[in-house]
Amino acid sequence: MTKLDRRTAAVHPVDHIAHSHRLRWPEALPWLLIAATYLLFPSYLALGSQVLIMVLFALSLDLVLGYAGIVTLGHAAFFGLGAYTAGLLAAHGWSEPISALFAAAVVAGAFGAASGAIILRTSGLTLLMLTLAVVSLLAEAANKADSITGGADGLQGIVINPLLGRFDFDLYGRTAYLYCAAVLLVMWYVVRRLVHSPFGRSLTGIRENRLRMHAIGAPVRRRLVTAYAIGAAVAGVAGALQAQTTQFVALNVISFHLSAAVLIILIFGGAGRLYGAFVGAPIYMVAQDMLSRLDPVYWFFWVGLLLVLVVLFARGGILGCVDGVRRRWP
Amino acid sequence: MTSPALETRRLSKSFGALVVTNEVDFKLERGARHALIGPNGAGKTTFINLITGRIPHSAGCVLLDGEDVSALPQEARVKRGLGRTFQINTLFPDLSVLENVVMAVSERQGRGGDLFRPAGSRRDIIDEAYDLLERLRLADDALRPVRTIAYGRQRLVEIAIALGLKPKVLLLDEPAAGVPSAETALILDVMAELPAEMAVLIIEHDMDLVFRFARRITVLVQGAVLTEGSPAEILADPRVREVYLGERRHD
Amino acid sequence: MSQFLPALVSILFHGLAYAMVLYLAAVGLSVTMGLMGFANLAHGVFAMAGGYLTITLMAALGVGFLPALAVAILAVAAASVVLERTLYARLYTASEIDQVLFTIGLVYMATAAATFFWGPSPQHLALPAALQGDIPLVGRQFPTYRAFVIVMGFATALGLWAGIERTRFGAMIRAAVDNRAMARSVGIDTDRLFSLTFALGGGLAALGGGIGAEILSIHPAYAIEHLVYFLIVVAVGGMGSIRGPFFAALLLGIGDTACKYLFPEIGAVFIYIALFILLLWRPAGLFGRA
Ligand SMILES: Nc1ncnc2c1ncn2[C@@H]1O[C@H](COP(=O)(O)OP(=O)(O)O)[C@@H](O)[C@H]1O
Ligand SMILES: [Mg+2]
């Protein structure tokens, strides 16, 4: 018997499962770091907000890819839909931010449900192509509808009211940072509940063995479409945050590159673990911020190389490696 | 007059030009202990896949409890009491043994789609799954990831998952395949303890196991029913011998 | 009516030329996908490399168009074998997401390398005199270059068909697409088959990238920009099929040209919607098996 077995054997197996959703202390770590960043790096809060938004975006992808196992190149479609929804509302006089988040979630979620119901009938390369086709379709539509979206110039004229009618979005990005952190906290709680629910477990089941899930009577496609739609709604919220905190929406919110970037963030951090997003996003965003002062060409090269190396040598990402180390030296 | 638990009428399947199931008429009575035997490639697994709806049939129909379920998807047939195991382990390899079974129990109780309540809060489901593990002598491995336990014990998890569905009709596809002969006794024990009212159809190559378990045997050759009868009748049937002796020589 | 017919002919002509480039660039992907189940999103890099090599050989070394094309095809085919043996082969059994990330990584590196060596702007293919200008066809003038691309595309497709149907190599590919384990058990060296197929697919893509350089212009984002169309050709055609991608490319090339010509505002959107409907109807593609 290894050490690990002996440690867990002390708890009755039924209790072990029954308690698996309880909060553990390392889960407080991200929130402590988010709070510490606010206190220690007041001049980096604009970047900090961007990081928090990417954490949320990657978290939404974790539900779709990490848990449900849907490989998608089109997740930016939902981020972009959320961004345009919030941006357009604010540009047309609906300046209250929180209700706009809900609107973004509904629009992105509905689109996720509708497109998911169509494309999740397929699998493999065809599904991959269709996720990419959805993002290309939306990008094309946003580009052509420039009278509405501002096209290549971007959507301008976004006006956001003070948060809760009291807190102005200040020049230093303090309000924006705290706003993003609060929304992330709420969404993290929702996603965490989801992955520990029977529904979330069944997504893991579908990822691990779809055939078996069919054979125990699970409505597999409906579960996948539901997960896809929820993931889309959360991504929509992330997009809306981006539109509100930067008060600008550019066409590149709906692109292959953003889809790929969020995929890379999640895989670097570690997919299917709920916290991969919290690890991957800060590293990626800070590295990008530092390296983009160089030529962006080099950025692409290093990201590409790192991807190749991660796949060849470090599957499971950073958290996967941490797990591996902990298993060896418990 | 009560209808059989499971019935197929002229059930057929072809892959392109290859006819794999050829107008099979078959009845599985309530509480049956029935074996389906036949050489490799006879179409036994395909027959089960057609019954469960895993692959679409080409012609004929499947009846559960006298009701035509041919048009229903797999999950609807499971809901009507059809459970199965797979010839090749079809488990959740990274989940623990207990979680594998919890998944099945939770689906049977219609809780698999619950979005917000933690899975762990349904103690009754976990307890039921754990009881099953105890019945199948798997409790010691409850928390181990399935991929880390011995193959023979993984075969038991296959059965445990199927039993977690409390099926009225249980289809076992070579439950002892790949299990060292010393351990098949355990599988036989488990099968002997199955509830009497459950109708069981087993595909098996281990003739010893078949004759100890089955009260009725159907022989399938090249997709068609060669004969059906009691174990004694099957043993005495020269055609069956021919099929099997021919098969043995290849082995 | 007098407006309609010339427009139709023009759409068909340009659509055909476009379709041939798509076909050449993507057919290798269909075969490797069907054969090895490998989601190679970097396939477009082979086409891009073919384009860059052809253009550079002509511009820098003064090589003629056809010899430059031939060298580019051979070079890309050779490079793809090296890649296959050293990197891709390790990932045949990996999960889909690993294959996807790995090949995206390759695309990013290739994009950066192309920018580094050739700069961000598109490279111009200096057509030989023989391919410049127009040729008369059924009483109208057509660009000679596009006519050449169409002829080359059809010729290659026919050659491939014949090769797959008639040769031993083709028979082995068909057998292995049908059932890899079976093919191996009857003594087909699948590793070698995979390498050769990869080389063939890479070479064909290089051909497409090279001769199509004035239709799909050669620039660093080539492999990403056209990825979705390459994937459409493969998925609509049906994985592992040789004929499928040809017809899929025809549909896409002509359909896309027609939509963009007739409805410039919403043309591209139209194509995607048609795609969704088509795959709802036949999820495995036109020539794929369910
Ligand atoms: N998906 C499939 N496509 C084509 N042929 C198949 C397929 N599944 C099974 N077969 C063929 O059907 C026949 C019966 O297979 P199977 O039902 O697995 O036999 P058994 O379980 O009796 O050994 C075999 O010849 C097999 O090759
Ligand atoms: Mg079988």
mmCIF file of C-alpha atoms and ligand atoms in Angstrom, chain B residues 15-16 18-21 38-47 49 55 87 173-174 203 205 220, chain C residues 182, ligand 1:
data_model
loop_
_atom_site.group_PDB
_atom_site.id
_atom_site.type_symbol
_atom_site.label_atom_id
_atom_site.label_comp_id
_atom_site.label_asym_id
_atom_site.label_seq_id
_atom_site.Cartn_x
_atom_site.Cartn_y
_atom_site.Cartn_z
ATOM 1 C CA PHE B 15 -23.001 -3.870 -42.600
ATOM 2 C CA GLY B 16 -22.936 -3.190 -46.323
ATOM 3 C CA LEU B 18 -22.307 -8.464 -44.776
ATOM 4 C CA VAL B 19 -25.367 -9.846 -42.996
ATOM 5 C CA VAL B 20 -24.444 -10.014 -39.337
ATOM 6 C CA THR B 21 -27.863 -10.601 -37.809
ATOM 7 C CA GLY B 38 -21.735 -19.364 -30.939
ATOM 8 C CA PRO B 39 -18.334 -19.129 -32.555
ATOM 9 C CA ASN B 40 -16.366 -15.879 -32.767
ATOM 10 C CA GLY B 41 -17.861 -13.498 -35.267
ATOM 11 C CA ALA B 42 -21.281 -15.181 -35.098
ATOM 12 C CA GLY B 43 -22.872 -11.822 -34.369
ATOM 13 C CA LYS B 44 -23.566 -12.202 -30.639
ATOM 14 C CA THR B 45 -22.264 -8.797 -29.619
ATOM 15 C CA THR B 46 -24.030 -7.202 -32.566
ATOM 16 C CA PHE B 47 -27.266 -8.830 -31.419
ATOM 17 C CA ASN B 49 -26.028 -3.867 -29.627
ATOM 18 C CA ILE B 55 -26.430 0.484 -33.380
ATOM 19 C CA GLN B 87 -17.297 -7.589 -23.821
ATOM 20 C CA ASP B 173 -21.469 -9.916 -22.960
ATOM 21 C CA GLU B 174 -18.739 -12.381 -22.043
ATOM 22 C CA ILE B 203 -22.905 -14.557 -23.886
ATOM 23 C CA HIS B 205 -17.308 -18.920 -24.300
ATOM 24 C CA LEU B 220 -26.088 -18.413 -33.012
ATOM 25 C CA MET C 182 -6.709 -5.596 -40.298
HETATM 26 N N1 LIG D 1 -19.304 -1.794 -37.167
HETATM 27 C C1 LIG D 1 -19.079 -2.879 -37.931
HETATM 28 N N2 LIG D 1 -18.845 -2.747 -39.247
HETATM 29 C C2 LIG D 1 -18.631 -3.816 -40.025
HETATM 30 N N3 LIG D 1 -18.642 -5.082 -39.595
HETATM 31 C C3 LIG D 1 -18.873 -5.296 -38.286
HETATM 32 C C4 LIG D 1 -19.116 -4.207 -37.383
HETATM 33 N N4 LIG D 1 -19.327 -4.718 -36.136
HETATM 34 C C5 LIG D 1 -19.210 -6.054 -36.279
HETATM 35 N N5 LIG D 1 -18.953 -6.408 -37.553
HETATM 36 C C6 LIG D 1 -18.797 -7.774 -38.070
HETATM 37 O O1 LIG D 1 -19.915 -8.508 -37.653
HETATM 38 C C7 LIG D 1 -19.546 -9.841 -37.360
HETATM 39 C C8 LIG D 1 -20.067 -10.210 -35.998
HETATM 40 O O2 LIG D 1 -19.377 -9.505 -34.991
HETATM 41 P P1 LIG D 1 -19.723 -9.677 -33.439
HETATM 42 O O3 LIG D 1 -21.151 -9.350 -33.262
HETATM 43 O O4 LIG D 1 -18.759 -8.861 -32.684
HETATM 44 O O5 LIG D 1 -19.485 -11.232 -33.216
HETATM 45 P P2 LIG D 1 -19.337 -12.032 -31.843
HETATM 46 O O6 LIG D 1 -19.663 -11.132 -30.709
HETATM 47 O O7 LIG D 1 -20.283 -13.151 -31.999
HETATM 48 O O8 LIG D 1 -17.934 -12.532 -31.793
HETATM 49 C C9 LIG D 1 -18.037 -9.917 -37.478
HETATM 50 O O9 LIG D 1 -17.721 -10.516 -38.712
HETATM 51 C C10 LIG D 1 -17.612 -8.483 -37.457
HETATM 52 O O10 LIG D 1 -16.451 -8.308 -38.236
#
